Amino acid sequence: MILLSLLGSVISVANANPSLMIGTDVPYQVNLGAAYDAGPVRFSFRSGILAGPYSTLTLSIVEMLGTDEVYINLLEASYQFGSMNSLGTQYMFGQKKRWQIGTEFRFDYLFASETPEELIDAVTGESSTPSGPFIAERNIEMSLMMYAIGLRFGREFVVGKDEHHSFLIEFSLFKHFSTVTRLNINGEYAERLTDSLDTLLWEEVFLPYGYLGGVGLNYKYTF
């Protein structure tokens, strides 16, 4: 909401064409967005959600790239729902500035309310269960913040003579450059396990295989 408010403030003082967007990036999100065009440059903000069936498709691609099955099983719980966000700057070119290409910064947050203990133990090689005769039922929550940067390329197709309505067809490719993992056990931060898991997920999954990419289709209304 803060970013959208800032975008609105810029639009109000700039000689720009504001617009709203709604659409999807297959295979990782459905989204809402806002943008404004200032000359040949478009600035955009998108916020979306990761949910089924996109979560399954995304993990399938990560697995095909070569990620070990034990990590796929662990991430499956987190990839059930997430908040997907991005800030982008595109340069518009061609006849009537219908083509666009530019960079985009992504910051995505995934959260799993219940993560199986056996998967944490299998990945880290450490036991997450304390020893002792009385062990209460435990709830493990895992969250994952992911940062990526990449390119977005596309073309806009205008519908009607007033040019208020249009569709954007886009192709994108991103690479994760940082991830932050957090484990809470019964509401308390598990620092030791978090450190191990954070390092393993980065080195074994997101550093070598952390690519995002897809095909986008968005409806755009220009004011």
XYZ file of N, CA, C and O in Angstrom, residues 10-202:
772
model
N 3.596 10.418 -7.332
C 4.420 10.746 -8.493
C 3.539 11.048 -9.696
O 3.765 11.988 -10.451
N 2.503 10.232 -9.882
C 1.604 10.416 -11.020
C 0.930 11.779 -10.963
O 0.742 12.452 -11.971
N 0.578 12.222 -9.762
C -0.169 13.463 -9.618
C 0.654 14.683 -9.994
O 0.097 15.720 -10.355
N 1.993 14.578 -9.909
C 2.827 15.741 -10.197
C 3.577 15.614 -11.510
O 4.192 16.563 -11.967
N 3.552 14.451 -12.116
C 4.312 14.253 -13.351
C 3.385 14.300 -14.555
O 2.200 14.021 -14.457
N 3.964 14.695 -15.668
C 3.222 14.678 -16.931
C 3.262 13.259 -17.467
O 4.050 12.928 -18.341
N 2.424 12.394 -16.915
C 2.505 10.977 -17.217
C 1.117 10.409 -17.437
O 0.107 11.021 -17.095
N 1.082 9.219 -18.020
C -0.174 8.520 -18.259
C -0.279 7.357 -17.274
O 0.398 6.342 -17.449
N -1.109 7.473 -16.248
C -1.243 6.376 -15.278
C -2.136 5.271 -15.825
O -3.021 5.498 -16.648
N -1.917 4.068 -15.331
C -2.724 2.926 -15.765
C -2.784 1.892 -14.663
O -1.947 1.863 -13.763
N -3.793 1.031 -14.728
C -3.943 -0.104 -13.833
C -3.927 -1.383 -14.653
O -4.406 -1.408 -15.797
N -3.405 -2.457 -14.052
C -3.279 -3.722 -14.765
C -3.793 -4.865 -13.896
O -3.688 -4.826 -12.676
N -4.314 -5.882 -14.540
C -4.660 -7.129 -13.867
C -4.329 -8.267 -14.822
O -4.584 -8.168 -16.030
N -3.714 -9.317 -14.305
C -3.335 -10.398 -15.210
C -2.624 -11.525 -14.512
O -2.758 -11.731 -13.301
N -1.834 -12.240 -15.263
C -1.146 -13.421 -14.757
C 0.211 -13.567 -15.417
O 0.412 -13.159 -16.566
N 1.151 -14.114 -14.656
C 2.434 -14.554 -15.181
C 2.491 -16.056 -14.973
O 2.603 -16.531 -13.843
N 2.392 -16.802 -16.055
C 2.447 -18.264 -15.970
C 3.916 -18.671 -15.966
O 4.684 -18.243 -16.828
N 4.411 -19.452 -14.976
C 3.609 -20.269 -14.064
C 3.643 -19.827 -12.607
O 3.520 -20.686 -11.728
N 3.832 -18.536 -12.294
C 4.066 -18.269 -10.883
C 3.174 -17.262 -10.199
O 3.311 -17.077 -8.975
N 2.260 -16.576 -10.866
C 1.441 -15.656 -10.092
C 0.256 -15.124 -10.881
O 0.255 -15.134 -12.108
N -0.752 -14.677 -10.139
C -1.782 -13.775 -10.654
C -1.556 -12.450 -9.948
O -1.150 -12.427 -8.778
N -1.788 -11.312 -10.639
C -1.352 -10.059 -10.061
C -2.237 -8.880 -10.411
O -2.987 -8.898 -11.387
N -2.124 -7.850 -9.571
C -2.653 -6.525 -9.830
C -1.467 -5.581 -9.927
O -0.450 -5.779 -9.247
N -1.592 -4.539 -10.742
C -0.468 -3.642 -10.897
C -0.881 -2.233 -11.241
O -2.029 -1.967 -11.603
N 0.052 -1.319 -11.094
C -0.132 0.067 -11.476
C 1.121 0.517 -12.215
O 2.229 0.039 -11.941
N 0.944 1.424 -13.162
C 2.080 1.902 -13.941
C 1.829 3.324 -14.396
O 0.694 3.811 -14.390
N 2.899 3.987 -14.777
C 2.721 5.262 -15.473
C 3.815 5.398 -16.519
O 4.940 4.921 -16.355
N 3.442 6.024 -17.617
C 4.343 6.237 -18.738
C 4.792 7.693 -18.739
O 3.963 8.605 -18.773
N 6.086 7.903 -18.693
C 6.665 9.241 -18.761
C 7.581 9.272 -19.975
O 8.716 8.807 -19.915
N 7.056 9.771 -21.082
C 7.815 9.729 -22.325
C 7.971 8.291 -22.775
O 7.002 7.525 -22.800
N 9.196 7.878 -23.102
C 9.400 6.500 -23.555
C 9.642 5.509 -22.425
O 9.956 4.347 -22.664
N 9.489 5.951 -21.167
C 9.808 5.095 -20.019
C 8.531 4.776 -19.248
O 7.703 5.654 -18.994
N 8.383 3.509 -18.892
C 7.245 3.067 -18.083
C 7.764 2.558 -16.736
O 8.692 1.742 -16.670
N 7.155 3.039 -15.659
C 7.466 2.568 -14.310
C 6.273 1.750 -13.818
O 5.122 2.169 -13.976
N 6.553 0.605 -13.217
C 5.442 -0.266 -12.829
C 5.685 -0.910 -11.470
O 6.825 -1.118 -11.045
N 4.566 -1.205 -10.806
C 4.572 -1.973 -9.568
C 3.498 -3.036 -9.678
O 2.373 -2.757 -10.091
N 3.837 -4.281 -9.336
C 2.881 -5.379 -9.375
C 2.901 -6.118 -8.049
O 3.951 -6.286 -7.434
N 1.726 -6.562 -7.627
C 1.607 -7.368 -6.424
C 0.654 -8.513 -6.721
O -0.454 -8.294 -7.217
N 1.109 -9.725 -6.437
C 0.288 -10.879 -6.775
C 0.365 -11.956 -5.725
O 0.976 -11.786 -4.663
N -0.267 -13.067 -6.012
C -0.244 -14.201 -5.104
C 0.214 -15.449 -5.859
O -0.030 -15.595 -7.058
N 0.902 -16.292 -5.138
C 1.270 -17.617 -5.630
C 0.349 -18.616 -4.967
O 0.303 -18.714 -3.745
N -0.413 -19.339 -5.747
C -1.335 -20.346 -5.219
C -1.492 -21.436 -6.273
O -1.041 -21.299 -7.404
N -2.139 -22.549 -5.883
C -2.365 -23.633 -6.828
C -3.232 -23.172 -7.988
O -4.107 -22.331 -7.808
N -2.982 -23.699 -9.220
C -1.979 -24.722 -9.538
C -0.588 -24.165 -9.830
O 0.327 -24.923 -10.152
N -0.408 -22.834 -9.731
C 0.889 -22.261 -10.072
C 1.997 -22.751 -9.155
O 3.148 -22.895 -9.577
N 1.676 -22.961 -7.870
C 2.700 -23.435 -6.939
C 3.257 -24.783 -7.379
O 4.463 -25.032 -7.317
N 2.391 -25.657 -7.857
C 2.832 -26.973 -8.330
C 3.676 -26.845 -9.584
O 4.713 -27.518 -9.736
N 3.269 -25.982 -10.505
C 4.023 -25.778 -11.740
C 5.410 -25.216 -11.459
O 6.406 -25.650 -12.046
N 5.485 -24.240 -10.539
C 6.770 -23.636 -10.208
C 7.732 -24.660 -9.633
O 8.906 -24.734 -10.019
N 7.256 -25.473 -8.705
C 8.114 -26.504 -8.114
C 8.525 -27.547 -9.136
O 9.638 -28.072 -9.089
N 7.648 -27.875 -10.062
C 7.984 -28.849 -11.109
C 9.147 -28.343 -11.952
O 10.046 -29.112 -12.321
N 9.151 -27.041 -12.256
C 10.245 -26.464 -13.032
C 11.540 -26.484 -12.236
O 12.610 -26.840 -12.754
N 11.462 -26.116 -10.941
C 12.652 -26.142 -10.084
C 13.226 -27.563 -10.005
O 14.440 -27.764 -10.028
N 12.338 -28.548 -9.936
C 12.781 -29.945 -9.877
C 13.428 -30.373 -11.187
O 14.463 -31.055 -11.195
N 12.841 -29.957 -12.320
C 13.410 -30.315 -13.620
C 14.798 -29.719 -13.835
O 15.631 -30.287 -14.540
N 15.060 -28.572 -13.203
C 16.379 -27.946 -13.329
C 17.458 -28.735 -12.602
O 18.647 -28.524 -12.838
N 17.049 -29.632 -11.691
C 18.026 -30.487 -11.028
C 18.020 -30.456 -9.518
O 18.896 -31.047 -8.876
N 17.049 -29.806 -8.910
C 16.994 -29.731 -7.451
C 16.695 -31.086 -6.841
O 15.834 -31.822 -7.325
N 17.405 -31.419 -5.769
C 17.215 -32.701 -5.091
C 15.788 -32.828 -4.557
O 15.194 -31.865 -4.087
N 15.267 -34.043 -4.589
C 13.874 -34.292 -4.215
C 13.578 -33.906 -2.770
O 12.470 -33.456 -2.455
N 14.549 -34.055 -1.865
C 14.293 -33.739 -0.456
C 13.993 -32.250 -0.285
O 13.159 -31.855 0.548
N 14.624 -31.404 -1.090
C 14.346 -29.966 -1.031
C 12.992 -29.642 -1.646
O 12.277 -28.754 -1.167
N 12.643 -30.339 -2.701
C 11.334 -30.154 -3.324
C 10.229 -30.478 -2.326
O 9.239 -29.745 -2.197
N 10.388 -31.586 -1.598
C 9.387 -31.983 -0.605
C 9.256 -30.934 0.504
O 8.156 -30.651 0.988
N 10.398 -30.370 0.905
C 10.372 -29.353 1.946
C 9.699 -28.072 1.451
O 8.857 -27.483 2.134
N 10.048 -27.629 0.249
C 9.502 -26.382 -0.282
C 8.032 -26.497 -0.667
O 7.336 -25.483 -0.779
N 7.577 -27.716 -0.862
C 6.186 -27.915 -1.275
C 5.215 -27.296 -0.275
O 4.188 -26.728 -0.659
N 5.557 -27.377 1.018
C 4.682 -26.779 2.032
C 4.671 -25.260 1.924
O 3.635 -24.614 2.048
N 5.836 -24.660 1.653
C 5.921 -23.202 1.571
C 5.314 -22.660 0.288
O 4.817 -21.536 0.258
N 5.380 -23.442 -0.771
C 4.918 -22.949 -2.060
C 3.408 -23.060 -2.232
O 2.908 -22.871 -3.327
N 2.680 -23.323 -1.182
C 1.230 -23.378 -1.305
C 0.617 -21.979 -1.395
O -0.439 -21.791 -1.987
N 1.270 -20.999 -0.790
C 0.742 -19.640 -0.858
C 1.881 -18.651 -0.645
O 2.775 -18.875 0.170
N 1.840 -17.554 -1.379
C 2.877 -16.546 -1.222
C 2.457 -15.201 -1.778
O 1.514 -15.098 -2.568
N 3.165 -14.178 -1.338
C 2.968 -12.821 -1.843
C 4.107 -12.506 -2.806
O 5.285 -12.559 -2.438
N 3.744 -12.172 -4.049
C 4.731 -11.947 -5.105
C 4.668 -10.478 -5.516
O 3.611 -9.977 -5.908
N 5.798 -9.779 -5.436
C 5.812 -8.342 -5.679
C 6.988 -7.946 -6.565
O 8.045 -8.584 -6.533
N 6.819 -6.868 -7.326
C 7.902 -6.440 -8.203
C 7.810 -4.957 -8.515
O 6.730 -4.357 -8.521
N 8.975 -4.372 -8.767
C 9.114 -3.004 -9.256
C 9.877 -3.071 -10.573
O 10.915 -3.736 -10.658
N 9.372 -2.384 -11.599
C 10.002 -2.476 -12.901
C 10.131 -1.145 -13.610
O 9.370 -0.195 -13.333
N 11.079 -1.071 -14.506
C 11.270 0.083 -15.388
C 11.462 -0.453 -16.797
O 12.379 -1.247 -17.047
N 10.595 -0.032 -17.715
C 10.679 -0.506 -19.089
C 10.850 0.661 -20.060
O 10.307 1.755 -19.843
N 11.600 0.400 -21.121
C 11.765 1.369 -22.201
C 10.828 0.970 -23.330
O 10.831 -0.180 -23.778
N 10.017 1.914 -23.794
C 9.037 1.641 -24.851
C 9.571 2.138 -26.187
O 10.105 3.252 -26.279
N 9.399 1.320 -27.220
C 9.963 1.664 -28.526
C 9.075 1.101 -29.630
O 8.083 0.421 -29.370
N 9.472 1.381 -30.864
C 8.710 0.895 -32.010
C 7.571 1.825 -32.369
O 7.388 2.899 -31.786
N 6.778 1.397 -33.343
C 5.654 2.204 -33.802
C 4.655 2.436 -32.670
O 4.174 1.497 -32.041
N 4.360 3.680 -32.375
C 3.443 4.094 -31.305
C 3.872 3.570 -29.931
O 3.055 3.461 -29.012
N 5.155 3.243 -29.810
C 5.713 2.794 -28.517
C 4.978 1.574 -27.962
O 4.717 1.472 -26.761
N 4.669 0.630 -28.823
C 3.926 -0.556 -28.375
C 4.833 -1.645 -27.794
O 4.379 -2.507 -27.046
N 6.107 -1.663 -28.169
C 7.043 -2.656 -27.652
C 7.701 -2.117 -26.384
O 7.874 -0.900 -26.230
N 8.082 -3.018 -25.490
C 8.751 -2.582 -24.271
C 9.739 -3.632 -23.786
O 9.530 -4.834 -23.951
N 10.826 -3.151 -23.186
C 11.825 -4.037 -22.580
C 12.427 -3.311 -21.387
O 12.581 -2.090 -21.411
N 12.719 -4.047 -20.333
C 13.294 -3.396 -19.169
C 13.622 -4.358 -18.057
O 13.431 -5.575 -18.165
N 14.133 -3.801 -16.975
C 14.532 -4.585 -15.811
C 13.419 -4.592 -14.761
O 12.569 -3.701 -14.732
N 13.453 -5.614 -13.906
C 12.445 -5.723 -12.854
C 13.077 -6.346 -11.618
O 13.850 -7.309 -11.718
N 12.751 -5.797 -10.478
C 13.237 -6.302 -9.190
C 12.073 -6.968 -8.471
O 11.006 -6.381 -8.301
N 12.270 -8.222 -8.043
C 11.215 -8.994 -7.393
C 11.563 -9.219 -5.926
O 12.715 -9.483 -5.563
N 10.533 -9.137 -5.078
C 10.680 -9.497 -3.663
C 9.441 -10.289 -3.271
O 8.341 -9.763 -3.182
N 9.634 -11.583 -3.088
C 8.541 -12.524 -2.872
C 8.634 -13.134 -1.476
O 9.727 -13.436 -0.983
N 7.465 -13.326 -0.865
C 7.416 -13.874 0.490
C 6.521 -15.108 0.500
O 5.365 -15.058 0.082
N 7.075 -16.233 0.965
C 6.334 -17.484 1.063
C 6.241 -17.901 2.530
O 7.177 -17.727 3.306
N 5.097 -18.475 2.884
C 4.888 -18.850 4.281
C 4.158 -20.188 4.357
O 3.183 -20.417 3.642
N 4.654 -21.067 5.221
C 4.011 -22.366 5.457
C 3.614 -22.446 6.923
O 4.454 -22.292 7.813
N 2.339 -22.657 7.192
C 1.879 -22.717 8.579
C 2.294 -24.015 9.258
O 2.476 -24.060 10.464
N 2.447 -25.082 8.480
C 2.854 -26.367 9.058
C 3.913 -27.007 8.160
O 3.652 -27.314 7.007
N 5.096 -27.189 8.710
C 6.196 -27.829 7.989
C 6.566 -29.109 8.721
O 6.881 -29.074 9.912
N 6.534 -30.268 8.059
C 6.827 -31.543 8.732
C 8.228 -31.576 9.329
O 9.204 -31.216 8.675
N 8.318 -32.032 10.584
C 9.607 -32.117 11.268
C 10.586 -33.012 10.526
O 11.779 -32.711 10.447
N 10.086 -34.130 9.987
C 10.987 -35.076 9.346
C 11.677 -34.484 8.122
O 12.805 -34.853 7.792
N 11.017 -33.532 7.455
C 11.639 -32.895 6.297
C 12.737 -31.933 6.731
O 13.800 -31.858 6.091
N 12.494 -31.191 7.807
C 13.542 -30.317 8.345
C 14.752 -31.139 8.750
O 15.899 -30.799 8.444
N 14.509 -32.250 9.446
C 15.605 -33.109 9.893
C 16.364 -33.707 8.709
O 17.598 -33.796 8.724
N 15.630 -34.112 7.661
C 16.268 -34.737 6.503
C 17.147 -33.743 5.758
O 18.235 -34.098 5.274
N 16.730 -32.493 5.665
C 17.496 -31.488 4.936
C 18.718 -31.042 5.723
O 19.834 -30.970 5.191
N 18.537 -30.742 7.017
C 19.638 -30.192 7.812
C 20.568 -31.265 8.371
O 21.710 -30.971 8.727
N 20.098 -32.518 8.457
C 20.897 -33.561 9.086
C 20.934 -33.426 10.588
O 21.757 -34.049 11.270
N 20.068 -32.584 11.144
C 19.999 -32.365 12.584
C 18.588 -32.675 13.062
O 17.626 -32.586 12.306
N 18.469 -33.029 14.334
C 17.164 -33.312 14.896
C 16.525 -32.035 15.410
O 17.142 -31.271 16.160
N 15.299 -31.807 14.984
C 14.566 -30.634 15.463
C 13.734 -30.959 16.699
O 13.078 -30.087 17.251
N 13.765 -32.221 17.136
C 12.978 -32.656 18.291
C 13.877 -32.777 19.512
O 14.871 -33.506 19.490
N 13.580 -32.081 20.593
C 14.408 -32.185 21.796
C 14.259 -33.556 22.442
O 13.227 -34.203 22.326
N 15.320 -33.988 23.116
C 15.279 -35.275 23.794
C 14.610 -35.123 25.152
O 14.597 -34.047 25.743
N 14.057 -36.213 25.651
C 13.423 -36.171 26.961
C 12.170 -37.010 26.974
O 11.609 -37.332 25.932
N 11.702 -37.379 28.155
C 10.536 -38.266 28.238
C 9.220 -37.577 27.903
O 8.258 -38.234 27.564
N 9.170 -36.248 28.028
C 7.911 -35.541 27.787
C 8.126 -34.538 26.649
O 8.747 -33.499 26.845
N 7.638 -34.880 25.474
C 7.797 -34.030 24.303
C 6.417 -33.619 23.823
O 5.613 -34.458 23.394
N 6.113 -32.357 23.958
C 4.804 -31.855 23.538
C 4.717 -31.783 22.023
O 5.721 -31.775 21.317
N 3.481 -31.741 21.540
C 3.258 -31.575 20.103
C 3.829 -30.235 19.660
O 3.656 -29.212 20.324
N 4.517 -30.241 18.527
C 5.221 -29.036 18.086
C 4.717 -28.590 16.720
O 4.401 -29.398 15.862
N 4.641 -27.285 16.568
C 4.233 -26.701 15.297
C 5.422 -25.941 14.711
O 5.958 -25.033 15.337
N 5.837 -26.341 13.510
C 6.973 -25.704 12.852
C 6.462 -24.847 11.697
O 5.758 -25.324 10.814
N 6.811 -23.559 11.740
C 6.461 -22.628 10.679
C 7.731 -22.205 9.949
O 8.715 -21.828 10.580
N 7.699 -22.274 8.634
C 8.844 -21.859 7.836
C 8.421 -20.743 6.893
O 7.434 -20.868 6.175
N 9.175 -19.654 6.895
C 8.926 -18.574 5.953
C 10.172 -18.366 5.096
O 11.293 -18.682 5.513
N 9.966 -17.828 3.916
C 11.060 -17.677 2.965
C 10.875 -16.366 2.214
O 9.859 -16.157 1.540
N 11.846 -15.474 2.342
C 11.864 -14.223 1.593
C 12.875 -14.374 0.465
O 14.019 -14.762 0.698
N 12.442 -14.073 -0.756
C 13.296 -14.298 -1.918
C 13.419 -13.005 -2.722
O 12.424 -12.321 -2.973
N 14.641 -12.699 -3.140
C 14.903 -11.499 -3.930
C 15.477 -11.923 -5.279
O 16.363 -12.782 -5.347
N 14.956 -11.317 -6.345
C 15.405 -11.682 -7.684
C 15.421 -10.444 -8.572
O 14.719 -9.459 -8.322
N 16.212 -10.507 -9.626
C 16.261 -9.428 -10.606
C 16.267 -10.049 -11.992
O 16.772 -11.166 -12.189
N 15.662 -9.354 -12.941
C 15.598 -9.927 -14.271
C 15.095 -8.962 -15.316
O 15.079 -7.740 -15.121
N 14.666 -9.530 -16.444
C 14.224 -8.762 -17.600
C 12.782 -9.105 -17.931
O 12.330 -10.231 -17.733
N 12.076 -8.104 -18.468
C 10.713 -8.308 -18.955
C 10.606 -7.667 -20.344
O 10.973 -6.506 -20.528
N 10.090 -8.432 -21.290
C 9.975 -7.976 -22.681
C 8.561 -8.265 -23.168
O 8.009 -9.340 -22.894
N 7.957 -7.296 -23.876
C 6.597 -7.549 -24.327
C 6.094 -6.548 -25.333
O 6.795 -5.618 -25.744
N 4.836 -6.752 -25.701
C 4.173 -5.864 -26.649
C 2.753 -5.589 -26.170
O 2.079 -6.472 -25.639
N 2.307 -4.353 -26.389
C 0.973 -3.928 -26.011
C 0.065 -3.885 -27.234
O 0.451 -3.372 -28.290
N -1.143 -4.428 -27.092
C -2.133 -4.432 -28.163
C -3.344 -3.616 -27.695
O -4.032 -4.003 -26.752
N -3.584 -2.498 -28.369
C -4.655 -1.589 -27.981
C -5.983 -2.064 -28.559
O -6.060 -2.512 -29.706
N -7.029 -1.955 -27.737
C -8.380 -2.327 -28.162
C -9.229 -1.060 -28.198
O -9.376 -0.373 -27.178
N -9.809 -0.741 -29.339
C -10.660 0.436 -29.449
C -9.882 1.677 -29.845
O -8.654 1.750 -29.727
N -10.621 2.708 -30.305
C -10.001 3.926 -30.807
C -9.575 4.883 -29.699
O -8.688 5.705 -29.884
N -10.192 4.781 -28.530
C -9.844 5.729 -27.463
C -8.556 5.363 -26.736
O -8.027 6.145 -25.946
N -8.049 4.148 -26.986
C -6.771 3.669 -26.440
C -6.756 3.578 -24.915
O -5.701 3.566 -24.285
N -7.925 3.478 -24.312
C -7.969 3.260 -22.857
C -7.728 1.789 -22.503
O -7.189 1.482 -21.439
N -8.160 0.882 -23.376
C -8.088 -0.540 -23.095
C -6.997 -1.189 -23.942
O -6.889 -0.918 -25.142
N -6.224 -2.066 -23.324
C -5.182 -2.777 -24.069
C -4.814 -4.066 -23.346
O -5.168 -4.274 -22.177
N -4.103 -4.919 -24.061
C -3.587 -6.161 -23.498
C -2.078 -6.187 -23.673
O -1.550 -5.781 -24.716
N -1.384 -6.665 -22.632
C 0.065 -6.809 -22.671
C 0.427 -8.287 -22.719
O -0.018 -9.065 -21.877
N 1.198 -8.666 -23.718
C 1.766 -10.011 -23.776
C 3.259 -9.878 -23.505
O 3.955 -9.120 -24.191
N 3.748 -10.595 -22.489
C 5.114 -10.386 -22.034
C 5.841 -11.714 -21.814
O 5.226 -12.739 -21.557
N 7.168 -11.626 -21.880
C 8.050 -12.740 -21.531
C 9.035 -12.219 -20.487
O 9.523 -11.091 -20.596
N 9.308 -13.033 -19.481
C 10.190 -12.577 -18.406
C 11.149 -13.675 -17.982
O 10.871 -14.871 -18.137
N 12.280 -13.256 -17.432
C 13.277 -14.183 -16.886
C 13.967 -13.497 -15.718
O 14.455 -12.369 -15.850
N 14.014 -14.193 -14.561
C 14.599 -13.639 -13.349
C 15.561 -14.646 -12.727
O 15.440 -15.857 -12.922
N 16.502 -14.108 -11.933
C 17.432 -14.947 -11.174
C 17.461 -14.471 -9.723
O 17.619 -13.280 -9.455
N 17.280 -15.415 -8.783
C 17.381 -15.070 -7.369
C 18.824 -14.684 -7.037
O 19.764 -15.373 -7.439
N 18.985 -13.595 -6.277
C 20.317 -13.217 -5.821
C 20.435 -13.256 -4.300
O 21.529 -13.102 -3.758
N 19.318 -13.498 -3.604
C 19.370 -13.606 -2.146
C 18.083 -14.238 -1.638
O 17.009 -14.020 -2.211
N 18.200 -15.028 -0.579
C 17.027 -15.584 0.098
C 17.255 -15.534 1.603
O 18.398 -15.601 2.070
N 16.167 -15.396 2.352
C 16.242 -15.380 3.816
C 15.194 -16.358 4.341
O 13.993 -16.191 4.092
N 15.648 -17.384 5.054
C 14.766 -18.403 5.615
C 14.604 -18.172 7.113
O 15.547 -17.760 7.792
N 13.414 -18.469 7.627
C 13.173 -18.354 9.070
C 12.306 -19.521 9.522
O 11.296 -19.840 8.892
N 12.721 -20.141 10.627
C 11.954 -21.216 11.250
C 11.485 -20.777 12.633
O 12.271 -20.285 13.438
N 10.206 -20.970 12.896
C 9.652 -20.787 14.235
C 9.090 -22.120 14.715
O 8.329 -22.764 13.979
N 9.475 -22.530 15.912
C 8.961 -23.764 16.500
C 8.118 -23.398 17.713
O 8.622 -22.806 18.672
N 6.829 -23.704 17.629
C 5.873 -23.306 18.675
C 5.960 -21.805 18.969
O 5.933 -21.371 20.123
N 6.108 -21.020 17.889
C 6.122 -19.571 18.027
C 7.449 -18.957 18.392
O 7.570 -17.730 18.453
N 8.485 -19.777 18.636
C 9.787 -19.255 19.014
C 10.783 -19.447 17.883
O 10.812 -20.485 17.212
N 11.614 -18.427 17.663
C 12.622 -18.449 16.604
C 13.672 -19.513 16.882
O 14.312 -19.521 17.936
N 13.852 -20.452 15.920
C 14.838 -21.529 16.060
C 16.113 -21.127 15.318
O 16.298 -21.437 14.138
N 16.990 -20.424 16.010
C 18.150 -19.813 15.364
C 19.100 -20.841 14.749
O 19.535 -20.701 13.603
N 19.429 -21.905 15.509
C 20.416 -22.882 15.020
C 19.921 -23.588 13.767
O 20.645 -23.678 12.760
N 18.694 -24.068 13.807
C 18.145 -24.747 12.636
C 17.935 -23.783 11.473
O 18.134 -24.141 10.312
N 17.549 -22.550 11.788
C 17.353 -21.560 10.737
C 18.651 -21.297 9.990
O 18.674 -21.238 8.753
N 19.753 -21.139 10.728
C 21.045 -20.874 10.093
C 21.437 -22.012 9.153
O 21.898 -21.770 8.028
N 21.253 -23.257 9.607
C 21.597 -24.407 8.774
C 20.721 -24.482 7.537
O 21.208 -24.672 6.417
N 19.424 -24.317 7.735
C 18.484 -24.426 6.626
C 18.670 -23.295 5.625
O 18.621 -23.512 4.408
N 18.901 -22.092 6.122
C 19.098 -20.936 5.253
C 20.290 -21.151 4.330
O 20.231 -20.886 3.121
N 21.388 -21.630 4.886
C 22.598 -21.879 4.089
C 22.371 -22.985 3.065
O 22.747 -22.856 1.891
N 21.739 -24.075 3.490
C 21.525 -25.209 2.584
C 20.581 -24.853 1.439
O 20.836 -25.210 0.282
N 19.484 -24.165 1.737
C 18.541 -23.807 0.678
C 19.177 -22.874 -0.341
O 18.933 -22.992 -1.547
N 20.008 -21.943 0.122
C 20.663 -21.041 -0.814
C 21.694 -21.781 -1.669
O 21.706 -21.660 -2.900
